[in-house]
Amino acid sequence: NTHVTLNFSIQKYFYFSSSGRWYSRPRTMAEESEQDVLDSWEIIDLANDLSGGSSGRELGKDDTLPETSYEAIIVGTGLVESVVSAALSRIGKTVLHLDKNCYYGSEWAALPVDASSPLGPFQKKWRQFSLDRCPKMVYARGALVDLLVQSKVSRYLEFRGVSRTLSFIDGKMVEVPCSAADVFNTDLLSFVEKNVIKRFLTFCLNHDQHTADYQDFVSRPFKDFLASWPIGKKPQLSSFLQRLVLHSIAMCSDDVSTADGLNATQYYLRSIGRFGNTPFLWPLYGCGEFPQSFCRMSAVFGGVYVLNRFLKSIFVDKDEPRCVGGTCNLGQKLKSKWLVVTKEYCPPSWFPMATVADESQSDNETVDPRSVSRAVLLTTKSISPVTKEGLEEPFLLTIPPCEDLKAKSLTHLIELPSSTAVCPSGCYVIQLTTLGSKAEEDFNGIIDHFFTRTQPVAERAECPASEGAVTSAIGDVTLSSADKSSDDTAQQSSTDKSSGVQSSTHTSSDGTVQQSSTDMSSDGAAQHASTDTSTRLQEEKETSQDGRPAIFHSIFFNQQDPVCKPVAADGSELKNVLVVDGPNADLSFISALEQARSFFDLICPGEEFLPPAPEPEDICYDQASPTSDESSAKTQQSDSPDSTPQEAKQESAGTTDNMPCDHEGTGDTADDSVQSTDNSVASSHDTADSVPSSGDVTS
């Protein structure tokens, strides 16, 4: 019969909602309605093996996006995504642009090499490298230049002219004649061939007006049309001219149709003479500048950019079906009417026809035909040095399918000197591109013919130009006999950042190789920094005994572009999810820009695509009357006896002198070479028909 009184202290309240969930606070009607909508949505998990991002970090106060509803969410900052983002922001649409990486560009990025990569004499200059993952040439009258001029994005870019276009025909490199003067001055063609090629190129330039002449060959291979031209008469194009047109002017494979071949030839011819003797331009710092420039324009007009962020899942409305939003890797829920995403973020269920090639597959098994093999080679000598002293310009070499070089498909070789701001002085960057599934095997024959290297190191290394593991073959620099006799040692070093120990390979005068380790802390670093300048200059000129350039660093990787179709769980297509194709092996930007335009027309039908950005002087501001505080401040300033017009003028002049220059912070490789060359397109007084540029360059 004893009564005990117990006193309880309530620590926390929990509320049970109508949706059957417990919450720490009462739910409003709007929150209950939103939760009911979320329960009716289907959740599709995207790729869960993405590297980069901040998925392991909790969502902090500063990480929460203030807005959660957008017209379009774009995942990936490649060229297509960046153009779509700029076009949408330009007309006032709300855009959220995400990328799992800490840099812009995705598959189109231009990245520096890793500090621990063995770069020989350029070890301390590793920051000056800018290696493209997707190198392409800019046609002077192509779609990209027209878009840059129209949208005024060209103000963020600078270019150099490509001095030469070469072709590998009959076992040797020949210079492709571009202009009419080049055709009649070249020694490659006879007088009869010069007249024939002139008439044929004139026909290709105006082939739209003579469709009846090739009507029967529209769907047939272009090489058949070349072998039969002129139709109905005796063929006039020799075998040499046919290969020259097909591989070096049209730059097409053997199976391209006649219609596509004629369009490619016309595209090439129309670009000749606009900014130089060749039809091509090259952007300073590489093609990775194009996505950054369009992203900059999008941000200027209100686009929201968040790096290290991506969507880990999306919400699908079961009734329509369509994507209505998603959850980012930090847990925040976002809503969107449209989703533009690259294939690296898509789940495996969206690749029904993808065929993955691995080492266990036999040669007879099917491989995705849209696989591109790429290689980046670093050398200290050009493969085709020019006779004019001091002229270092980029050039293009096309290599047709050749059994001697083990080239199965048309290969593009782009050589970039230091004047393009992609490497330090004395170094050359070689970019190789072809169709294939195993990059190192696809380029072995070409590398052995044009370069020299030692036995490749069979190792897996983290490639700065691609996510994941790639094969990195590193060839030791071979010293010439003159270099060996003048110097006792030549070092090729790689620095371990974690331990601070540098491993060096020393080649003595007798040719023996010795391994040593040098402590790079305190005195060791100072001793290494005082290396003789003459020795460094000699190391930068190292070549092989037979004159071929020596490769001191190389990177091989593949870019896959399988067919992708966004579908819901029941197999129905998600029409408001637009999947971006990966970079192809073509030399131009046509396909990427066409896809960006098609995406914009789907999202905003009838709207103008990337209209010109207004000039600062054309912007009209609201002329609101100044407040009383501002008026009184101006009155006090004018009545103050301490400030005279002369002092105000001096203060204004001092402010102008302290303004930063345009090229500040753009890197050591820019120099003044852009403004001093004839082929450079860097004038701010160009007309609307040219590409204007300024010093505001993304480095």
XYZ file of C-alpha atoms in Angstrom:
699
model
C 0.000 0.000 0.000
C 2.987 2.310 -0.387
C 2.656 5.087 -2.968
C 5.790 6.197 -4.804
C 5.903 9.434 -6.810
C 8.217 9.471 -9.824
C 9.220 12.759 -11.460
C 10.200 12.522 -15.171
C 12.068 15.157 -17.143
C 11.103 15.266 -20.807
C 14.353 15.436 -22.847
C 12.937 15.474 -26.400
C 9.541 15.349 -28.083
C 8.747 13.238 -31.147
C 5.745 13.663 -33.391
C 4.069 10.989 -35.457
C 2.956 12.294 -38.858
C 0.153 11.121 -41.090
C 2.685 9.573 -43.477
C 3.751 7.092 -40.801
C 7.088 8.681 -39.894
C 8.502 10.085 -36.659
C 9.836 13.664 -36.664
C 11.485 15.828 -34.018
C 9.084 18.731 -34.655
C 5.505 19.121 -35.859
C 5.134 18.888 -39.634
C 3.333 21.604 -41.568
C 0.703 20.856 -44.191
C 3.109 21.853 -46.964
C 5.776 19.456 -45.666
C 3.262 16.638 -45.393
C 2.128 17.278 -48.981
C 5.724 17.365 -50.207
C 6.496 14.081 -48.468
C 3.477 12.475 -50.105
C 4.799 13.613 -53.484
C 8.238 12.163 -52.723
C 6.657 8.836 -51.800
C 4.980 8.716 -55.221
C 8.306 9.176 -57.040
C 10.617 6.444 -58.192
C 14.256 6.780 -57.115
C 16.965 5.755 -59.602
C 20.504 5.504 -58.270
C 23.130 6.869 -60.642
C 26.694 5.604 -61.027
C 28.077 4.742 -57.589
C 31.740 4.317 -58.559
C 32.447 8.003 -59.203
C 35.834 9.224 -58.065
C 36.163 12.715 -56.661
C 33.426 14.666 -54.965
C 32.694 15.014 -51.264
C 30.281 12.147 -50.663
C 31.909 11.240 -47.343
C 31.473 14.713 -45.823
C 28.361 15.715 -43.926
C 26.205 18.495 -45.321
C 27.266 21.679 -43.609
C 25.538 25.020 -43.284
C 27.705 26.604 -45.956
C 27.140 23.705 -48.377
C 23.368 24.045 -48.623
C 22.190 25.644 -51.856
C 19.817 28.557 -51.212
C 17.600 27.565 -54.130
C 16.377 24.008 -54.642
C 14.267 24.401 -57.809
C 15.824 25.064 -61.229
C 14.836 25.079 -64.858
C 17.705 22.709 -65.648
C 20.306 20.792 -63.670
C 23.446 20.057 -65.676
C 25.920 17.463 -64.400
C 29.380 17.651 -65.959
C 31.252 20.673 -67.307
C 32.280 19.395 -70.743
C 31.907 21.454 -73.908
C 28.309 20.411 -74.719
C 27.131 20.920 -71.146
C 28.870 24.307 -70.880
C 27.366 25.603 -74.139
C 23.869 24.502 -73.054
C 24.365 26.131 -69.652
C 25.512 29.412 -71.226
C 22.611 29.420 -73.712
C 20.011 28.830 -70.982
C 21.449 31.398 -68.588
C 21.704 33.959 -71.371
C 17.913 34.000 -71.870
C 17.180 34.109 -68.128
C 16.659 30.441 -67.253
C 17.781 29.191 -63.842
C 20.628 26.695 -64.182
C 22.485 24.600 -61.603
C 25.765 23.263 -62.988
C 27.514 20.482 -61.037
C 30.735 18.547 -61.488
C 32.269 15.830 -59.354
C 35.782 17.131 -60.060
C 37.529 20.164 -58.621
C 38.198 21.521 -62.120
C 36.168 22.430 -65.204
C 36.052 20.503 -68.455
C 35.297 16.852 -67.539
C 36.268 14.827 -70.636
C 37.280 18.060 -72.412
C 39.619 19.358 -69.710
C 43.240 20.427 -70.107
C 45.175 19.416 -67.005
C 48.746 19.764 -65.718
C 50.954 16.769 -65.106
C 51.437 15.403 -61.629
C 54.336 16.818 -59.647
C 55.709 13.315 -59.056
C 55.790 12.441 -62.778
C 59.331 11.954 -64.157
C 59.787 14.959 -66.440
C 63.551 15.004 -66.769
C 64.884 18.551 -67.245
C 61.377 19.991 -66.787
C 60.760 18.525 -63.339
C 60.495 21.921 -61.651
C 58.251 23.263 -64.438
C 55.482 20.698 -64.077
C 52.918 23.450 -63.445
C 53.526 24.901 -66.916
C 52.114 21.831 -68.684
C 48.514 21.898 -69.925
C 47.658 18.572 -71.555
C 44.363 18.238 -73.415
C 42.211 15.192 -72.937
C 40.369 15.928 -76.185
C 42.534 17.910 -78.626
C 40.754 19.247 -81.708
C 41.509 21.848 -84.352
C 39.461 25.040 -84.709
C 38.344 25.686 -88.293
C 38.695 29.401 -89.086
C 35.203 29.525 -90.621
C 33.764 26.694 -88.586
C 30.743 26.538 -86.346
C 32.780 27.133 -83.181
C 34.343 30.395 -84.389
C 30.940 31.660 -85.533
C 29.474 30.834 -82.122
C 32.368 32.501 -80.285
C 31.958 35.694 -82.317
C 28.153 35.693 -82.075
C 28.021 35.182 -78.303
C 31.154 37.320 -77.647
C 32.694 34.479 -75.654
C 35.781 35.080 -77.798
C 36.754 37.887 -75.411
C 37.902 35.179 -72.972
C 40.185 33.416 -75.472
C 43.359 33.890 -77.488
C 44.550 31.863 -80.467
C 47.566 31.007 -82.549
C 47.512 30.150 -86.212
C 48.489 26.638 -87.305
C 51.415 27.108 -89.683
C 51.365 23.829 -91.634
C 49.270 20.782 -92.413
C 51.270 17.666 -93.265
C 50.374 14.207 -94.503
C 52.213 10.891 -94.381
C 52.102 9.507 -97.931
C 54.344 6.855 -99.484
C 56.543 6.593 -96.410
C 57.357 10.292 -95.983
C 55.854 13.492 -94.617
C 54.664 15.952 -97.266
C 53.201 19.421 -96.820
C 49.615 19.691 -97.988
C 49.094 22.646 -100.357
C 46.330 24.831 -98.960
C 45.979 27.905 -101.147
C 46.080 28.255 -104.918
C 49.611 29.642 -104.638
C 50.696 26.565 -102.663
C 49.269 24.274 -105.333
C 51.315 25.845 -108.117
C 54.475 26.210 -106.024
C 54.614 22.664 -104.685
C 56.993 20.085 -106.135
C 54.756 17.157 -105.200
C 52.453 17.521 -108.192
C 53.071 17.592 -111.891
C 51.712 20.412 -114.034
C 48.781 18.245 -115.161
C 47.959 17.224 -111.570
C 48.000 20.860 -110.472
C 45.319 21.763 -112.995
C 43.242 18.697 -112.142
C 43.310 19.296 -108.375
C 42.451 22.969 -108.888
C 39.354 22.095 -110.938
C 38.276 19.411 -108.483
C 38.629 21.651 -105.414
C 36.659 24.363 -107.199
C 33.925 21.807 -107.815
C 33.935 20.758 -104.124
C 33.720 24.363 -102.978
C 30.482 24.834 -104.963
C 29.178 21.269 -104.977
C 25.807 22.430 -103.626
C 25.099 23.964 -107.012
C 25.976 20.780 -108.939
C 24.145 18.023 -107.046
C 23.213 16.274 -110.292
C 26.885 15.536 -110.986
C 27.158 13.167 -108.008
C 23.548 12.126 -107.419
C 24.345 8.439 -108.032
C 27.228 8.519 -105.499
C 25.533 10.245 -102.550
C 25.359 7.121 -100.390
C 28.382 5.396 -101.912
C 31.909 5.716 -100.470
C 33.700 8.968 -101.174
C 36.756 7.109 -102.446
C 34.625 5.586 -105.239
C 33.541 9.064 -106.283
C 37.153 10.262 -106.319
C 38.175 7.328 -108.502
C 35.364 8.126 -110.982
C 35.565 11.929 -111.157
C 34.566 13.560 -113.463
C 31.440 11.411 -113.769
C 30.780 10.197 -117.290
C 34.278 11.018 -118.476
C 37.735 9.561 -118.161
C 38.842 9.639 -114.482
C 41.445 12.332 -113.931
C 42.403 12.096 -110.261
C 45.542 10.017 -109.814
C 45.980 7.634 -106.886
C 48.180 10.181 -105.122
C 45.571 12.945 -105.511
C 42.800 10.662 -104.289
C 44.671 9.893 -101.070
C 45.625 13.537 -100.642
C 42.009 14.679 -100.876
C 40.494 11.849 -98.829
C 42.906 11.819 -95.879
C 44.579 15.248 -95.846
C 41.859 17.668 -96.997
C 38.546 15.973 -96.212
C 40.297 14.093 -93.356
C 37.855 11.218 -93.634
C 38.119 7.466 -93.332
C 37.766 5.142 -96.308
C 34.125 4.268 -95.531
C 32.755 7.833 -95.418
C 29.921 8.593 -97.829
C 30.286 10.909 -100.818
C 27.898 13.486 -99.347
C 29.842 13.663 -96.080
C 33.165 13.710 -97.916
C 32.163 16.639 -100.110
C 30.849 18.556 -97.106
C 34.093 17.942 -95.209
C 36.164 19.120 -98.178
C 34.028 22.245 -98.524
C 34.343 22.885 -94.775
C 38.134 22.732 -95.097
C 38.372 24.965 -98.176
C 36.127 27.712 -96.812
C 38.370 28.173 -93.765
C 41.569 28.744 -95.763
C 42.900 32.296 -95.761
C 40.739 33.806 -93.034
C 43.392 33.966 -90.313
C 46.380 32.456 -92.090
C 47.547 30.151 -94.824
C 45.976 27.079 -93.225
C 42.327 26.649 -92.191
C 43.118 25.946 -88.525
C 43.556 27.840 -85.264
C 44.763 26.625 -81.886
C 43.653 28.186 -78.558
C 46.303 29.227 -76.070
C 46.445 26.871 -73.058
C 44.606 24.169 -75.030
C 41.059 23.212 -75.965
C 40.121 22.953 -72.291
C 39.657 26.737 -72.384
C 36.430 26.430 -74.400
C 34.311 24.815 -71.633
C 35.705 27.277 -69.089
C 34.813 30.253 -71.287
C 31.202 29.160 -71.765
C 30.924 28.380 -68.050
C 32.141 31.895 -67.336
C 29.449 33.351 -69.571
C 26.797 31.235 -67.855
C 27.945 32.416 -64.429
C 27.846 36.060 -65.568
C 24.153 35.673 -66.454
C 23.152 33.881 -63.247
C 24.205 30.244 -63.593
C 25.064 28.537 -60.292
C 28.266 26.458 -60.295
C 29.244 23.935 -57.624
C 32.321 21.744 -58.047
C 32.897 18.545 -56.052
C 29.126 18.007 -56.284
C 27.009 15.619 -58.366
C 23.678 13.797 -58.307
C 23.786 10.375 -56.713
C 20.119 9.630 -57.487
C 17.211 11.112 -59.423
C 13.462 11.228 -58.805
C 11.126 9.934 -61.523
C 7.430 10.713 -61.641
C 5.697 7.393 -62.189
C 2.684 8.899 -63.910
C 4.344 10.586 -66.914
C 7.287 9.375 -66.610
C 9.836 12.148 -66.323
C 12.668 13.241 -64.086
C 11.567 15.790 -61.491
C 14.782 16.227 -59.525
C 17.420 14.361 -57.578
C 19.599 14.110 -54.510
C 23.159 15.407 -54.582
C 26.083 13.575 -53.025
C 25.759 15.695 -49.870
C 22.111 14.720 -49.363
C 20.286 17.874 -50.453
C 17.162 17.333 -52.561
C 16.901 19.374 -55.744
C 14.064 19.889 -58.237
C 14.427 20.445 -61.952
C 12.361 20.406 -65.139
C 15.284 19.175 -67.255
C 18.372 17.126 -66.544
C 21.479 17.221 -68.771
C 24.041 14.618 -67.765
C 27.191 13.021 -69.167
C 27.501 9.284 -69.550
C 29.991 8.828 -66.721
C 27.184 9.654 -64.253
C 24.588 7.302 -65.788
C 23.620 3.975 -64.182
C 24.490 0.665 -65.920
C 20.827 0.029 -66.749
C 20.960 2.878 -69.265
C 23.590 1.086 -71.389
C 21.715 -1.892 -72.867
C 23.976 -2.240 -75.920
C 27.320 -1.411 -74.298
C 30.073 -3.899 -74.949
C 33.041 -3.705 -72.626
C 36.388 -4.918 -73.872
C 38.834 -6.308 -71.356
C 42.026 -8.284 -71.478
C 40.220 -11.604 -71.305
C 38.270 -11.026 -74.534
C 39.438 -12.552 -77.760
C 40.149 -10.559 -80.894
C 36.972 -11.854 -82.538
C 34.630 -10.379 -79.934
C 32.753 -7.170 -80.624
C 34.130 -3.901 -79.266
C 32.228 -0.624 -79.124
C 33.096 1.161 -82.387
C 32.935 4.557 -80.670
C 36.072 3.983 -78.627
C 38.858 6.536 -79.110
C 42.529 5.902 -78.391
C 44.642 8.868 -77.342
C 48.285 9.427 -76.451
C 50.225 12.404 -75.114
C 53.992 12.432 -75.729
C 56.523 14.904 -74.332
C 59.715 15.446 -76.311
C 62.512 18.012 -76.590
C 62.604 18.163 -80.393
C 60.115 18.639 -83.214
C 59.428 15.754 -85.580
C 59.398 18.242 -88.479
C 61.571 21.265 -87.648
C 61.183 24.261 -89.930
C 64.084 25.964 -91.641
C 63.052 29.492 -90.660
C 64.883 30.309 -87.467
C 62.802 31.224 -84.460
C 59.485 30.053 -85.924
C 57.690 27.672 -83.564
C 54.093 27.122 -84.564
C 51.720 24.188 -84.072
C 51.101 21.915 -87.030
C 48.896 18.961 -87.953
C 50.003 15.633 -89.422
C 47.433 13.167 -90.788
C 48.478 9.527 -91.019
C 46.195 7.328 -93.172
C 45.785 3.600 -92.485
C 49.202 2.090 -93.107
C 50.494 -1.449 -92.623
C 54.080 -0.279 -92.166
C 53.070 1.897 -89.204
C 50.473 -0.629 -87.948
C 47.850 2.130 -88.221
C 44.418 0.568 -88.694
C 42.481 3.871 -88.781
C 43.111 7.464 -89.748
C 45.372 9.037 -87.114
C 45.763 12.727 -86.283
C 49.066 13.953 -84.846
C 49.182 17.490 -83.440
C 52.511 18.978 -82.383
C 52.337 21.891 -79.935
C 55.415 23.977 -79.062
C 55.839 26.234 -76.055
C 54.377 29.197 -77.984
C 50.919 27.659 -77.493
C 51.296 27.973 -73.687
C 50.824 24.232 -73.109
C 54.414 23.422 -72.086
C 57.620 25.166 -70.960
C 60.199 26.492 -73.397
C 62.270 23.797 -75.085
C 59.534 21.169 -74.822
C 57.022 19.854 -77.383
C 53.660 18.188 -76.722
C 52.560 15.536 -79.235
C 48.840 14.643 -79.283
C 47.797 11.406 -81.052
C 44.162 10.461 -81.766
C 42.634 7.494 -83.592
C 39.808 4.971 -83.343
C 40.744 1.988 -81.202
C 40.305 0.195 -77.916
C 43.922 -0.258 -76.742
C 45.801 3.011 -76.993
C 49.360 1.777 -76.489
C 49.024 -0.990 -79.071
C 47.303 1.330 -81.553
C 50.200 3.823 -81.525
C 53.204 1.513 -81.198
C 54.053 1.524 -84.902
C 53.718 5.302 -85.258
C 55.803 6.002 -82.160
C 58.564 3.625 -83.240
C 58.742 5.314 -86.652
C 58.798 8.983 -85.578
C 60.342 8.770 -82.099
C 62.829 6.827 -80.047
C 62.251 5.376 -76.610
C 63.507 2.664 -74.311
C 61.496 -0.358 -73.225
C 58.189 0.965 -71.794
C 57.685 0.533 -68.087
C 54.788 -1.882 -67.553
C 52.987 -0.138 -64.743
C 49.649 1.384 -63.912
C 49.775 5.087 -63.099
C 47.214 7.744 -62.328
C 46.846 9.728 -65.526
C 46.386 13.485 -65.095
C 44.292 13.496 -68.242
C 41.759 10.819 -67.289
C 40.095 9.289 -64.273
C 41.040 5.776 -63.367
C 44.066 3.688 -64.150
C 45.826 4.089 -67.458
C 49.067 2.751 -68.873
C 51.936 5.214 -68.558
C 54.987 4.297 -70.624
C 58.027 6.349 -69.730
C 61.058 6.376 -71.980
C 64.430 7.449 -70.573
C 66.055 10.401 -72.311
C 69.009 9.271 -74.424
C 71.990 11.611 -74.475
C 73.988 12.304 -77.593
C 77.756 11.763 -77.589
C 78.412 15.515 -77.466
C 76.280 15.880 -74.351
C 78.002 12.945 -72.693
C 81.471 14.322 -73.249
C 80.633 17.848 -72.080
C 78.834 16.852 -68.891
C 79.605 14.114 -66.420
C 75.982 13.486 -65.546
C 72.490 14.170 -66.832
C 69.624 13.740 -64.420
C 66.113 12.502 -64.911
C 64.419 12.765 -61.551
C 61.124 12.093 -59.885
C 60.320 13.614 -56.511
C 58.429 11.763 -53.797
C 56.366 14.456 -52.133
C 55.587 12.425 -49.040
C 59.168 11.543 -48.107
C 60.990 14.476 -49.692
C 63.509 12.162 -51.376
C 64.441 12.596 -55.029
C 65.521 9.597 -57.090
C 67.886 10.456 -59.932
C 69.266 8.485 -62.853
C 72.860 9.522 -63.632
C 74.467 8.673 -66.958
C 78.241 8.855 -66.736
C 80.713 9.509 -69.530
C 81.224 5.807 -70.157
C 77.507 5.247 -70.647
C 76.798 3.398 -67.403
C 73.623 4.149 -65.481
C 73.679 4.663 -61.732
C 70.815 5.114 -59.279
C 71.106 7.529 -56.373
C 68.859 9.187 -53.795
C 69.184 12.789 -52.727
C 67.621 14.308 -49.635
C 65.526 17.250 -50.859
C 65.054 18.806 -47.431
C 66.913 21.975 -46.394
C 70.482 21.799 -47.779
C 69.617 19.130 -50.305
C 66.968 21.305 -51.951
C 69.299 24.285 -52.097
C 72.017 22.194 -53.707
C 69.576 20.888 -56.330
C 68.326 24.410 -57.054
C 71.835 25.586 -57.917
C 72.186 23.255 -60.899
C 74.374 24.678 -63.652
C 72.279 26.560 -66.237
C 74.365 25.326 -69.142
C 73.732 21.721 -68.153
C 69.978 22.363 -68.080
C 70.022 23.921 -71.545
C 71.915 20.950 -72.939
C 69.478 18.529 -71.349
C 66.565 20.307 -73.044
C 68.137 19.646 -76.464
C 68.585 15.908 -75.989
C 67.793 13.794 -79.025
C 68.576 10.305 -80.192
C 71.554 9.278 -82.263
C 69.542 9.029 -85.513
C 67.910 12.463 -85.128
C 64.477 11.278 -84.033
C 62.963 13.061 -80.996
C 63.377 11.238 -77.704
C 60.285 10.722 -75.551
C 60.867 11.467 -71.878
C 57.231 11.049 -70.791
C 54.138 9.516 -72.394
C 50.515 8.890 -71.441
C 48.067 6.483 -73.102
C 44.331 6.317 -72.438
C 40.999 5.475 -74.076
C 37.694 7.327 -74.090
C 34.579 5.179 -74.421
C 31.324 6.493 -75.851
C 28.729 3.693 -75.681
C 25.092 4.068 -76.659
C 23.027 5.323 -73.716
C 19.235 5.558 -73.295
C 17.735 7.001 -70.069
C 14.818 4.809 -68.965
C 12.680 4.317 -65.878
C 12.329 1.042 -64.015
C 9.477 -0.093 -66.298
C 11.568 0.600 -69.433
C 9.787 3.800 -70.447
C 12.038 6.560 -71.816
C 12.751 9.659 -69.732
C 12.307 12.346 -72.355
C 13.456 15.242 -70.174
C 16.801 13.560 -69.374
C 19.353 14.502 -72.043
C 22.523 12.395 -72.140
C 25.635 14.014 -73.612
C 27.783 12.035 -76.032
C 31.475 11.710 -75.309
C 34.243 13.235 -77.450
C 34.772 11.468 -80.762
C 37.843 11.076 -82.960
C 36.813 13.825 -85.403
C 39.086 16.815 -85.731
C 36.293 19.423 -85.622
C 33.739 20.528 -83.007
C 30.735 20.087 -85.319
C 29.062 17.145 -83.577
C 29.432 18.655 -80.087
C 27.929 21.997 -81.110
C 25.094 20.344 -83.034
C 24.143 18.320 -79.963
C 24.266 21.409 -77.733
C 21.981 23.247 -80.151
C 19.530 20.332 -80.278
C 19.365 20.181 -76.465
C 18.657 23.904 -76.273
C 15.870 23.652 -78.864
C 14.236 20.876 -76.820
C 14.373 22.852 -73.587
C 13.503 26.267 -75.048
C 11.836 25.851 -78.446
C 11.692 29.027 -80.493
C 14.258 30.908 -78.360
C 17.413 32.484 -79.800
C 20.497 30.366 -79.279
C 23.288 32.300 -77.511
C 22.449 35.881 -78.545
C 25.260 38.442 -78.285
C 26.116 39.581 -74.784
C 25.567 43.311 -74.268
C 28.527 45.644 -74.084
C 29.034 47.439 -70.745
C 28.252 50.811 -72.312
C 24.973 49.462 -73.735
C 23.552 48.474 -70.333
C 20.870 50.890 -69.102
C 20.758 51.342 -65.340
C 17.832 52.700 -63.345
C 18.563 56.393 -62.730
C 17.168 56.483 -59.214
C 17.536 59.693 -57.240
C 20.356 59.546 -54.687
C 19.413 59.200 -51.043
C 19.757 62.019 -48.582
C 22.846 60.438 -47.032
C 24.552 60.151 -50.433
C 23.641 63.749 -51.306
C 24.970 65.066 -48.032
C 28.174 63.021 -48.433
C 28.743 64.495 -51.895
C 28.069 67.983 -50.573
C 30.537 67.557 -47.727
C 33.155 66.200 -50.111
C 32.754 69.164 -52.494
C 32.787 71.713 -49.638
C 35.793 70.187 -47.888
C 38.773 72.563 -48.026
C 41.222 69.684 -47.650
C 40.520 68.207 -51.099
C 41.424 70.219 -54.164
C 40.827 69.322 -57.832
C 44.575 68.877 -58.311
C 44.810 66.382 -55.420
C 41.790 64.502 -56.704
C 43.428 64.251 -60.117
C 46.633 62.913 -58.568
C 44.719 60.330 -56.546
C 42.901 59.195 -59.691
C 46.178 58.843 -61.573
C 47.694 56.847 -58.737
C 44.779 54.458 -58.752
C 45.190 53.853 -62.463
C 48.887 53.070 -62.083
C 48.148 50.385 -59.501
C 45.643 48.527 -61.663
C 46.729 44.938 -62.480
C 47.720 44.113 -66.008
C 45.481 41.946 -68.168
C 47.797 38.918 -68.185
C 48.422 38.825 -64.464
C 48.160 35.305 -63.120
C 47.901 33.550 -66.473
C 51.138 31.607 -66.075
C 54.743 31.868 -67.168
C 54.214 30.336 -70.588
C 52.084 33.107 -72.037
C 54.980 35.575 -72.495
C 54.474 38.086 -75.299
C 54.593 35.550 -78.118
C 50.899 35.884 -78.915
C 51.101 39.548 -79.780
C 54.388 39.266 -81.690
C 53.531 36.629 -84.303
C 51.769 37.110 -87.604
C 49.647 33.992 -87.188
C 48.324 35.033 -83.802
C 44.724 36.199 -83.535
C 45.027 38.549 -80.594
C 43.886 41.976 -81.754
C 41.175 43.778 -79.842
C 40.304 45.880 -82.913
C 39.075 42.987 -85.080
C 35.843 43.338 -86.964
C 32.786 41.156 -86.471
C 34.186 38.740 -89.028
C 37.194 37.937 -86.863
C 37.787 36.544 -83.398
C 38.398 39.310 -80.847
C 40.434 38.534 -77.772
C 41.598 40.170 -74.611
C 43.979 39.494 -71.795
C 41.228 37.987 -69.653
C 42.433 34.438 -70.218
C 41.531 31.525 -67.999
C 44.846 29.983 -67.036
